[in-house]
mmCIF file of C-alpha atoms and ligand atoms in Angstrom:
data_model
loop_
_atom_site.group_PDB
_atom_site.id
_atom_site.type_symbol
_atom_site.label_atom_id
_atom_site.label_comp_id
_atom_site.label_asym_id
_atom_site.label_seq_id
_atom_site.Cartn_x
_atom_site.Cartn_y
_atom_site.Cartn_z
ATOM 1 C CA MET D 1 -29.705 30.085 -32.534
ATOM 2 C CA SER D 2 -29.423 27.240 -30.288
ATOM 3 C CA LYS D 3 -26.775 24.773 -31.420
ATOM 4 C CA LYS D 4 -27.185 20.677 -30.635
ATOM 5 C CA VAL D 5 -24.538 19.731 -27.988
ATOM 6 C CA VAL D 6 -23.300 15.816 -28.392
ATOM 7 C CA LYS D 7 -21.196 14.619 -24.666
ATOM 8 C CA VAL D 8 -20.077 10.992 -24.577
ATOM 9 C CA ARG D 9 -17.949 9.720 -21.702
ATOM 10 C CA VAL D 10 -16.004 6.295 -22.515
ATOM 11 C CA PRO D 11 -14.811 4.058 -19.528
ATOM 12 C CA ALA D 12 -11.073 2.859 -20.130
ATOM 13 C CA THR D 13 -10.584 -0.463 -20.863
ATOM 14 C CA THR D 14 -7.760 -3.021 -20.278
ATOM 15 C CA ALA D 15 -7.688 -5.928 -22.602
ATOM 16 C CA ASN D 16 -6.415 -9.544 -22.475
ATOM 17 C CA LEU D 17 -5.990 -9.697 -18.713
ATOM 18 C CA GLY D 18 -3.308 -12.351 -19.625
ATOM 19 C CA PRO D 19 -4.428 -15.454 -21.481
ATOM 20 C CA GLY D 20 -7.371 -14.025 -23.064
ATOM 21 C CA PHE D 21 -5.417 -12.198 -26.067
ATOM 22 C CA ASP D 22 -7.653 -10.782 -28.168
ATOM 23 C CA THR D 23 -10.958 -11.564 -26.316
ATOM 24 C CA PHE D 24 -11.368 -10.688 -22.909
ATOM 25 C CA GLY D 25 -12.020 -7.187 -21.881
ATOM 26 C CA LEU D 26 -12.521 -5.419 -18.809
ATOM 27 C CA ALA D 27 -13.897 -1.915 -18.583
ATOM 28 C CA LEU D 28 -12.467 0.358 -15.479
ATOM 29 C CA THR D 29 -13.645 3.198 -14.171
ATOM 30 C CA LEU D 30 -11.163 6.210 -15.218
ATOM 31 C CA TYR D 31 -12.821 8.237 -18.332
ATOM 32 C CA ASN D 32 -12.193 10.143 -21.522
ATOM 33 C CA GLU D 33 -14.752 12.493 -22.259
ATOM 34 C CA PHE D 34 -16.324 13.669 -25.902
ATOM 35 C CA GLU D 35 -18.131 17.038 -25.961
ATOM 36 C CA VAL D 36 -18.540 18.363 -29.711
ATOM 37 C CA GLU D 37 -20.711 20.786 -32.048
ATOM 38 C CA GLU D 38 -20.848 20.917 -35.589
ATOM 39 C CA GLU D 39 -18.581 24.236 -36.754
ATOM 40 C CA ASP D 40 -17.104 25.362 -40.135
ATOM 41 C CA GLY D 41 -13.739 23.888 -39.612
ATOM 42 C CA VAL D 42 -12.283 21.473 -37.125
ATOM 43 C CA TYR D 43 -11.630 22.643 -33.705
ATOM 44 C CA ILE D 44 -9.989 20.341 -31.283
ATOM 45 C CA GLU D 45 -9.503 21.771 -27.370
ATOM 46 C CA SER D 46 -7.622 18.908 -24.997
ATOM 47 C CA TYR D 47 -7.892 19.105 -21.047
ATOM 48 C CA PRO D 48 -5.339 18.443 -20.154
ATOM 49 C CA LYS D 49 -3.434 19.679 -23.220
ATOM 50 C CA ASN D 50 -2.244 17.246 -25.278
ATOM 51 C CA GLU D 51 -0.652 18.226 -28.592
ATOM 52 C CA PHE D 52 -0.813 14.926 -30.245
ATOM 53 C CA ILE D 53 -4.812 14.622 -30.241
ATOM 54 C CA GLU D 54 -5.391 18.293 -31.275
ATOM 55 C CA ASN D 55 -3.701 17.583 -34.398
ATOM 56 C CA PRO D 56 -7.485 15.910 -36.492
ATOM 57 C CA GLU D 57 -4.834 14.347 -38.201
ATOM 58 C CA ASN D 58 -4.010 12.051 -35.245
ATOM 59 C CA ASN D 59 -7.534 12.387 -33.890
ATOM 60 C CA LEU D 60 -9.420 9.051 -34.270
ATOM 61 C CA PHE D 61 -12.780 10.540 -32.870
ATOM 62 C CA ILE D 62 -12.789 12.867 -35.174
ATOM 63 C CA LYS D 63 -11.373 10.305 -37.917
ATOM 64 C CA VAL D 64 -14.948 8.735 -37.075
ATOM 65 C CA ILE D 65 -17.389 11.240 -37.279
ATOM 66 C CA LYS D 66 -16.100 12.554 -40.808
ATOM 67 C CA TYR D 67 -16.053 9.000 -41.871
ATOM 68 C CA LEU D 68 -19.776 8.445 -40.669
ATOM 69 C CA CYS D 69 -21.025 11.623 -42.165
ATOM 70 C CA GLU D 70 -19.510 10.974 -45.687
ATOM 71 C CA ALA D 71 -21.328 7.331 -45.207
ATOM 72 C CA GLU D 72 -24.406 9.316 -45.017
ATOM 73 C CA GLY D 73 -23.789 11.244 -48.228
ATOM 74 C CA LYS D 74 -22.899 14.263 -46.507
ATOM 75 C CA THR D 75 -20.507 16.897 -46.878
ATOM 76 C CA PHE D 76 -18.119 16.998 -43.095
ATOM 77 C CA HIS D 77 -17.784 20.540 -42.610
ATOM 78 C CA GLY D 78 -16.150 19.666 -39.402
ATOM 79 C CA ALA D 79 -16.707 19.961 -35.687
ATOM 80 C CA ARG D 80 -15.749 21.561 -32.455
ATOM 81 C CA LEU D 81 -14.450 19.118 -30.066
ATOM 82 C CA LYS D 82 -13.657 19.412 -26.110
ATOM 83 C CA GLN D 83 -12.102 16.583 -24.970
ATOM 84 C CA THR D 84 -11.457 15.496 -21.563
ATOM 85 C CA VAL D 85 -8.448 12.935 -21.353
ATOM 86 C CA ASN D 86 -7.982 11.418 -18.362
ATOM 87 C CA ILE D 87 -7.047 7.803 -20.000
ATOM 88 C CA PRO D 88 -3.131 8.178 -20.905
ATOM 89 C CA VAL D 89 -2.233 7.308 -25.092
ATOM 90 C CA ALA D 90 -0.944 4.385 -26.008
ATOM 91 C CA ARG D 91 -0.476 2.673 -22.270
ATOM 92 C CA GLY D 92 -2.872 0.076 -22.869
ATOM 93 C CA LEU D 93 -5.778 1.382 -21.022
ATOM 94 C CA GLY D 94 -7.976 1.694 -24.442
ATOM 95 C CA SER D 95 -7.959 5.275 -25.550
ATOM 96 C CA SER D 96 -7.739 4.301 -29.050
ATOM 97 C CA ALA D 97 -10.679 2.556 -27.979
ATOM 98 C CA THR D 98 -12.538 5.369 -26.496
ATOM 99 C CA ALA D 99 -12.581 7.428 -29.342
ATOM 100 C CA ILE D 100 -13.969 5.262 -31.903
ATOM 101 C CA VAL D 101 -16.914 4.141 -29.229
ATOM 102 C CA ALA D 102 -17.111 8.451 -28.960
ATOM 103 C CA GLY D 103 -17.400 8.840 -32.505
ATOM 104 C CA ILE D 104 -19.995 6.017 -33.576
ATOM 105 C CA LEU D 105 -22.068 6.931 -30.253
ATOM 106 C CA THR D 106 -21.603 10.580 -31.708
ATOM 107 C CA GLY D 107 -21.947 9.992 -34.763
ATOM 108 C CA PHE D 108 -25.598 7.514 -34.710
ATOM 109 C CA ALA D 109 -26.848 10.050 -32.445
ATOM 110 C CA VAL D 110 -26.338 13.085 -34.481
ATOM 111 C CA HIS D 111 -27.943 11.311 -37.571
ATOM 112 C CA LYS D 112 -30.489 9.841 -35.371
ATOM 113 C CA LYS D 113 -29.930 6.395 -36.365
ATOM 114 C CA PRO D 114 -30.569 3.107 -34.555
ATOM 115 C CA LEU D 115 -27.070 1.414 -33.514
ATOM 116 C CA THR D 116 -27.194 -1.971 -33.477
ATOM 117 C CA ASP D 117 -24.467 -4.552 -32.908
ATOM 118 C CA GLU D 118 -24.386 -5.085 -36.647
ATOM 119 C CA GLU D 119 -23.785 -0.897 -37.490
ATOM 120 C CA PHE D 120 -21.104 -0.874 -34.436
ATOM 121 C CA PHE D 121 -18.654 -2.998 -35.150
ATOM 122 C CA LYS D 122 -18.786 -2.400 -39.274
ATOM 123 C CA VAL D 123 -17.454 0.990 -38.722
ATOM 124 C CA ALA D 124 -15.266 0.145 -35.388
ATOM 125 C CA TYR D 125 -13.160 -2.526 -37.133
ATOM 126 C CA LEU D 126 -12.267 0.309 -40.077
ATOM 127 C CA PHE D 127 -10.180 1.738 -37.175
ATOM 128 C CA GLU D 128 -9.826 -0.890 -33.980
ATOM 129 C CA PRO D 129 -9.558 -4.575 -35.466
ATOM 130 C CA HIS D 130 -10.117 -6.356 -32.040
ATOM 131 C CA PRO D 131 -12.832 -6.111 -30.194
ATOM 132 C CA ASP D 132 -11.530 -6.858 -26.276
ATOM 133 C CA ASN D 133 -11.263 -2.894 -25.888
ATOM 134 C CA LEU D 134 -14.288 -1.649 -28.042
ATOM 135 C CA LEU D 135 -17.056 -3.772 -26.461
ATOM 136 C CA PRO D 136 -16.338 -2.918 -22.394
ATOM 137 C CA ALA D 137 -15.523 0.909 -23.548
ATOM 138 C CA TRP D 138 -19.085 0.749 -25.363
ATOM 139 C CA LYS D 139 -20.825 -1.759 -23.010
ATOM 140 C CA GLY D 140 -19.064 -1.604 -19.774
ATOM 141 C CA GLY D 141 -18.292 -5.067 -16.845
ATOM 142 C CA PHE D 142 -16.374 -7.850 -18.429
ATOM 143 C CA ILE D 143 -16.880 -8.799 -21.637
ATOM 144 C CA THR D 144 -15.351 -12.245 -23.584
ATOM 145 C CA ALA D 145 -15.755 -11.905 -27.463
ATOM 146 C CA LEU D 146 -14.651 -13.690 -30.612
ATOM 147 C CA LYS D 147 -14.848 -12.388 -34.281
ATOM 148 C CA THR D 148 -15.594 -13.989 -37.383
ATOM 149 C CA GLU D 149 -15.733 -13.158 -40.909
ATOM 150 C CA ASP D 150 -19.152 -11.997 -40.791
ATOM 151 C CA LYS D 151 -20.611 -11.614 -37.277
ATOM 152 C CA THR D 152 -18.953 -10.394 -33.405
ATOM 153 C CA TYR D 153 -20.240 -12.982 -30.816
ATOM 154 C CA TYR D 154 -19.816 -12.132 -27.268
ATOM 155 C CA SER D 155 -21.159 -12.221 -23.773
ATOM 156 C CA LYS D 156 -20.968 -9.738 -20.678
ATOM 157 C CA MET D 157 -20.989 -11.340 -17.460
ATOM 158 C CA ASP D 158 -20.438 -9.888 -14.188
ATOM 159 C CA PHE D 159 -17.254 -9.219 -12.131
ATOM 160 C CA PRO D 160 -16.639 -9.702 -8.740
ATOM 161 C CA LYS D 161 -17.559 -6.481 -7.460
ATOM 162 C CA GLU D 162 -14.901 -6.897 -4.471
ATOM 163 C CA ILE D 163 -11.700 -7.108 -7.013
ATOM 164 C CA LYS D 164 -10.295 -3.595 -7.641
ATOM 165 C CA ALA D 165 -7.456 -2.738 -10.320
ATOM 166 C CA VAL D 166 -4.530 -1.480 -9.650
ATOM 167 C CA VAL D 167 -2.945 0.537 -12.752
ATOM 168 C CA VAL D 168 0.691 1.089 -13.034
ATOM 169 C CA ILE D 169 1.700 3.416 -15.522
ATOM 170 C CA PRO D 170 4.950 4.583 -16.777
ATOM 171 C CA ASP D 171 6.128 7.210 -18.242
ATOM 172 C CA PHE D 172 6.394 6.017 -22.021
ATOM 173 C CA GLU D 173 4.120 5.402 -24.509
ATOM 174 C CA LEU D 174 4.017 1.899 -26.393
ATOM 175 C CA SER D 175 1.506 1.978 -29.276
ATOM 176 C CA THR D 176 -0.367 -0.636 -30.168
ATOM 177 C CA GLU D 177 0.284 -0.847 -33.113
ATOM 178 C CA LYS D 178 3.849 -1.276 -32.673
ATOM 179 C CA ALA D 179 3.154 -4.035 -29.677
ATOM 180 C CA ARG D 180 1.348 -6.123 -32.282
ATOM 181 C CA LEU D 181 4.723 -5.951 -34.426
ATOM 182 C CA VAL D 182 6.890 -8.175 -32.027
ATOM 183 C CA LEU D 183 4.377 -11.007 -31.894
ATOM 184 C CA PRO D 184 4.675 -14.092 -33.925
ATOM 185 C CA SER D 185 2.569 -15.478 -36.569
ATOM 186 C CA GLN D 186 2.726 -18.666 -34.997
ATOM 187 C CA VAL D 187 2.909 -20.286 -31.968
ATOM 188 C CA PRO D 188 3.850 -24.181 -29.871
ATOM 189 C CA LEU D 189 0.758 -25.766 -30.043
ATOM 190 C CA LYS D 190 2.109 -26.132 -26.560
ATOM 191 C CA ASP D 191 1.748 -22.456 -26.007
ATOM 192 C CA ALA D 192 -1.587 -22.600 -27.546
ATOM 193 C CA ILE D 193 -3.070 -25.078 -25.007
ATOM 194 C CA PHE D 194 -1.650 -23.142 -22.168
ATOM 195 C CA ASN D 195 -3.500 -20.231 -22.789
ATOM 196 C CA LEU D 196 -6.544 -22.078 -23.952
ATOM 197 C CA GLN D 197 -6.508 -24.110 -20.671
ATOM 198 C CA ARG D 198 -5.861 -20.450 -18.176
ATOM 199 C CA SER D 199 -9.096 -18.707 -20.145
ATOM 200 C CA ALA D 200 -11.223 -21.244 -19.630
ATOM 201 C CA LEU D 201 -10.252 -21.866 -16.146
ATOM 202 C CA PHE D 202 -9.689 -17.831 -15.411
ATOM 203 C CA ILE D 203 -13.622 -17.013 -16.098
ATOM 204 C CA ARG D 204 -14.744 -20.301 -13.756
ATOM 205 C CA ALA D 205 -12.051 -18.934 -11.691
ATOM 206 C CA LEU D 206 -14.447 -15.751 -11.217
ATOM 207 C CA GLU D 207 -17.520 -17.205 -11.289
ATOM 208 C CA GLU D 208 -16.931 -19.530 -8.734
ATOM 209 C CA ARG D 209 -14.645 -16.659 -6.589
ATOM 210 C CA ARG D 210 -12.110 -18.790 -6.517
ATOM 211 C CA TYR D 211 -8.990 -16.289 -6.362
ATOM 212 C CA ASP D 212 -6.326 -18.297 -5.280
ATOM 213 C CA LEU D 213 -6.664 -19.857 -8.848
ATOM 214 C CA LEU D 214 -5.742 -15.973 -10.047
ATOM 215 C CA LYS D 215 -1.996 -15.980 -10.259
ATOM 216 C CA VAL D 216 -2.217 -19.222 -12.382
ATOM 217 C CA VAL D 217 -4.764 -18.522 -14.712
ATOM 218 C CA MET D 218 -3.220 -14.680 -15.391
ATOM 219 C CA GLU D 219 -0.244 -16.460 -16.975
ATOM 220 C CA ASP D 220 0.220 -15.965 -20.733
ATOM 221 C CA ARG D 221 2.408 -17.221 -23.579
ATOM 222 C CA LEU D 222 0.826 -15.743 -26.843
ATOM 223 C CA HIS D 223 1.863 -12.029 -26.419
ATOM 224 C CA GLN D 224 3.432 -11.602 -23.145
ATOM 225 C CA PRO D 225 5.987 -13.428 -23.523
ATOM 226 C CA TYR D 226 7.279 -11.045 -26.720
ATOM 227 C CA ARG D 227 6.249 -7.606 -25.255
ATOM 228 C CA LYS D 228 8.068 -7.834 -21.995
ATOM 229 C CA ASN D 229 11.292 -7.392 -23.857
ATOM 230 C CA LEU D 230 9.791 -3.563 -24.582
ATOM 231 C CA ILE D 231 8.368 -3.046 -20.971
ATOM 232 C CA PRO D 232 11.649 -2.574 -18.685
ATOM 233 C CA ASN D 233 12.289 -4.669 -15.316
ATOM 234 C CA PHE D 234 8.651 -6.440 -16.300
ATOM 235 C CA ASP D 235 8.731 -9.359 -14.457
ATOM 236 C CA LYS D 236 10.270 -7.282 -10.960
ATOM 237 C CA VAL D 237 6.735 -5.091 -11.861
ATOM 238 C CA ILE D 238 4.410 -8.500 -12.089
ATOM 239 C CA GLN D 239 6.492 -9.926 -8.389
ATOM 240 C CA SER D 240 6.476 -6.831 -6.385
ATOM 241 C CA ALA D 241 2.531 -7.134 -7.342
ATOM 242 C CA TYR D 242 2.396 -10.552 -6.224
ATOM 243 C CA GLU D 243 4.602 -10.076 -3.264
ATOM 244 C CA ASN D 244 2.704 -7.769 -1.988
ATOM 245 C CA GLY D 245 -0.700 -9.614 -1.838
ATOM 246 C CA ALA D 246 -2.151 -9.229 -5.930
ATOM 247 C CA LEU D 247 -4.169 -12.073 -6.699
ATOM 248 C CA GLY D 248 -3.255 -11.893 -10.102
ATOM 249 C CA ALA D 249 -0.993 -9.570 -12.600
ATOM 250 C CA CYS D 250 -0.253 -8.888 -16.004
ATOM 251 C CA LEU D 251 0.602 -6.314 -19.251
ATOM 252 C CA SER D 252 -2.460 -4.096 -19.547
ATOM 253 C CA GLY D 253 -3.448 -4.609 -23.029
ATOM 254 C CA ALA D 254 -0.198 -4.236 -25.101
ATOM 255 C CA GLY D 255 0.699 -2.007 -22.576
ATOM 256 C CA SER D 256 3.279 -0.096 -21.481
ATOM 257 C CA THR D 257 0.561 -0.397 -18.566
ATOM 258 C CA ILE D 258 0.717 -3.388 -16.003
ATOM 259 C CA LEU D 259 -2.439 -4.361 -13.799
ATOM 260 C CA ALA D 260 -2.896 -6.184 -10.881
ATOM 261 C CA LEU D 261 -5.772 -7.320 -9.574
ATOM 262 C CA ALA D 262 -6.667 -7.394 -5.590
ATOM 263 C CA THR D 263 -9.062 -7.232 -3.201
ATOM 264 C CA GLU D 264 -7.017 -5.384 -0.564
ATOM 265 C CA ASN D 265 -3.877 -3.385 -0.024
ATOM 266 C CA PHE D 266 -4.085 -1.588 -3.279
ATOM 267 C CA ASP D 267 -1.780 1.332 -2.402
ATOM 268 C CA LYS D 268 0.908 -1.229 -1.281
ATOM 269 C CA ILE D 269 0.347 -2.797 -4.257
ATOM 270 C CA GLY D 270 0.377 -0.103 -6.780
ATOM 271 C CA LEU D 271 3.794 1.819 -4.456
ATOM 272 C CA SER D 272 5.720 -1.869 -5.155
ATOM 273 C CA MET D 273 5.370 -1.785 -8.842
ATOM 274 C CA VAL D 274 5.945 2.150 -8.986
ATOM 275 C CA GLU D 275 9.321 1.651 -7.118
ATOM 276 C CA ALA D 276 10.101 -1.938 -9.262
ATOM 277 C CA PHE D 277 10.180 0.371 -12.531
ATOM 278 C CA LYS D 278 11.961 3.031 -10.452
ATOM 279 C CA GLU D 279 14.980 1.089 -10.243
ATOM 280 C CA VAL D 280 14.842 1.048 -13.869
ATOM 281 C CA SER D 281 14.736 4.699 -13.923
ATOM 282 C CA ILE D 282 11.158 4.526 -15.345
ATOM 283 C CA ASN D 283 8.663 6.974 -13.585
ATOM 284 C CA ALA D 284 5.402 5.600 -13.178
ATOM 285 C CA GLU D 285 1.972 6.193 -11.203
ATOM 286 C CA TYR D 286 -0.585 4.063 -9.811
ATOM 287 C CA LYS D 287 -4.411 4.408 -10.028
ATOM 288 C CA VAL D 288 -6.309 2.245 -7.788
ATOM 289 C CA LEU D 289 -10.034 1.903 -10.375
ATOM 290 C CA GLU D 290 -13.434 -0.257 -9.911
ATOM 291 C CA VAL D 291 -15.169 -1.986 -12.981
ATOM 292 C CA ASP D 292 -17.040 -0.050 -14.655
ATOM 293 C CA THR D 293 -20.486 -1.844 -15.247
ATOM 294 C CA GLN D 294 -22.015 0.772 -17.212
ATOM 295 C CA GLY D 295 -19.865 2.069 -20.495
ATOM 296 C CA ALA D 296 -20.591 4.966 -22.742
ATOM 297 C CA THR D 297 -23.226 7.446 -22.309
ATOM 298 C CA VAL D 298 -24.719 9.824 -24.196
ATOM 299 C CA GLU D 299 -25.806 13.363 -23.283
ATOM 300 C CA ILE D 300 -27.540 15.731 -25.835
ATOM 301 C CA PHE D 301 -28.650 19.098 -24.956
ATOM 302 C CA GLU D 302 -28.969 22.422 -26.712
ATOM 303 C CA LYS D 303 -26.434 25.675 -25.630
HETATM 304 N N1 LIG C 1 -8.631 10.417 -26.681
HETATM 305 C C1 LIG C 1 -8.197 10.486 -27.913
HETATM 306 N N2 LIG C 1 -8.563 10.906 -28.789
HETATM 307 C C2 LIG C 1 -8.602 11.282 -30.308
HETATM 308 N N3 LIG C 1 -7.666 9.977 -30.500
HETATM 309 C C3 LIG C 1 -7.230 9.211 -29.716
HETATM 310 C C4 LIG C 1 -7.307 9.293 -28.350
HETATM 311 N N4 LIG C 1 -6.615 8.620 -27.322
HETATM 312 C C5 LIG C 1 -5.821 7.878 -28.546
HETATM 313 N N5 LIG C 1 -6.327 8.682 -29.633
HETATM 314 C C6 LIG C 1 -5.699 7.802 -31.044
HETATM 315 O O1 LIG C 1 -5.325 6.049 -30.702
HETATM 316 C C7 LIG C 1 -3.783 6.204 -30.476
HETATM 317 C C8 LIG C 1 -3.227 5.607 -29.855
HETATM 318 O O2 LIG C 1 -3.973 3.993 -29.492
HETATM 319 P P1 LIG C 1 -3.239 2.973 -29.407
HETATM 320 O O3 LIG C 1 -1.574 2.629 -29.477
HETATM 321 O O4 LIG C 1 -4.084 1.500 -29.763
HETATM 322 O O5 LIG C 1 -2.516 2.714 -27.448
HETATM 323 P P2 LIG C 1 -3.813 2.587 -26.291
HETATM 324 O O6 LIG C 1 -5.089 2.161 -26.753
HETATM 325 O O7 LIG C 1 -3.410 1.649 -25.674
HETATM 326 O O8 LIG C 1 -4.071 3.974 -26.210
HETATM 327 C C9 LIG C 1 -3.316 7.729 -30.546
HETATM 328 O O9 LIG C 1 -2.103 7.497 -31.634
HETATM 329 C C10 LIG C 1 -4.448 8.437 -31.282
HETATM 330 O O10 LIG C 1 -4.218 8.415 -32.724
HETATM 331 N N1 LIG C 2 -5.584 -7.568 -27.570
HETATM 332 C C1 LIG C 2 -5.259 -5.638 -28.070
HETATM 333 C C2 LIG C 2 -5.310 -5.069 -27.016
HETATM 334 C C3 LIG C 2 -5.111 -3.636 -26.991
HETATM 335 O O1 LIG C 2 -5.191 -3.333 -26.090
HETATM 336 P P1 LIG C 2 -4.931 -1.404 -25.855
HETATM 337 O O2 LIG C 2 -5.694 -0.584 -24.687
HETATM 338 O O3 LIG C 2 -3.093 -1.780 -25.333
HETATM 339 O O4 LIG C 2 -5.019 -0.701 -27.516
HETATM 340 C C4 LIG C 2 -3.433 -6.600 -28.241
HETATM 341 O O5 LIG C 2 -2.822 -7.154 -27.210
HETATM 342 O O6 LIG C 2 -2.863 -5.709 -29.441
#
C-alpha cells in the first residue's frame, strides 16, 4: 500500500542583526530538510548523525506534529522522520525554528488545513516565543516583526542582493535558553535609545544602499554586551571582520555563531574570524551564505 510522504526544507535564520533584538531576522541559504511519513512508533534518522536530535524527547519537529495531531482530536501513533541536518544546533542559526516551522507545515499539510498567520503563530509560540527566527524561516527574506498580546505584525523587505553573510561557527553550543538567562530584566534609557536609533537607521541604510552606515547601525547594547562573555574572544572576532573588509558584524541570534555582512573579501573575512577564535583555542568553520528569499518549501508525494 502506498504511503504519503511530506518533505519540508527550511532555511537557517540569523536573528537580531545587532540592534534588532527579537525583531530583525534574515533567512540564509543553508537548509534543514525533514522527510516524514506516518508510522507506528517514532523512528528518527539524522544525516549527519545527531544522537541528541534522534531522541524524540529532544526533537522539536516530533513535538510539533504530535501536538497538532492531538489538537485535531486524533491519537498520535508515531512517525518515521529522516532529517538532513545542515544547520548546526544551538549555534544561533535558527535550527530550533526550522524544526518548529517544518512541523507546522507538515501538520497543516497532513490535516489539509489552510495555514494562516494566526494559526501559525498560535502553534509556533508554544515552542519558541520570538518571531525573529520563525518568520524568516517560514517566509524567507529579511523580516522585521513585533508581537502584541494577540497579534504579530511584520514586514518582509528586500535585502540587497550584493550583500552576503559570512557566518563563523565555533565548535561549542550556546543554547538560546542559556543566552537569554544572562540578559538583564531592565536596561538604562540611554541603551534603549542607542538600539532604537540604530534599528531605524539600519532599515534606511539597506534601502538607500548606504553600506558605510552598517558598522555603526549594527552596534547593540541590549544583548551583545552580556552575551559576549559567553563567546571567547568575541571583540577580537568582530574586529577581525572589520579589519578584513566587513560592512557590519554581530552575534548571530543568541550565538555562538558570529556573522559578518560583506560585498567582497568573503573568504579573507571568514578566515580572519576563524583565526581570532583559534587564538583562544576555539575551532571554528566559516560559510559564505546568501539571503534565502523563498522560505520553507513543502513537497508531498506517494511512495
Ligand atoms: N533539526 C532539528 N530537529 C529537531 N529539533 C531540533 C533541531 N534543531 C534544534 N532542535 C531543538 O532545538 C534546540 C536548540 O535550539 P536553540 O537553543 O534555540 O538553538 P538554535 O535555534 O540557535 O539552534 C535543540 O536543543 C533541539 O531540542
Ligand atoms: N532574538 C533571539 C534570537 C535567538 O536566535 P537563535 O538562532 O539563537 O535561536 C535571541 O537573541 O534570544
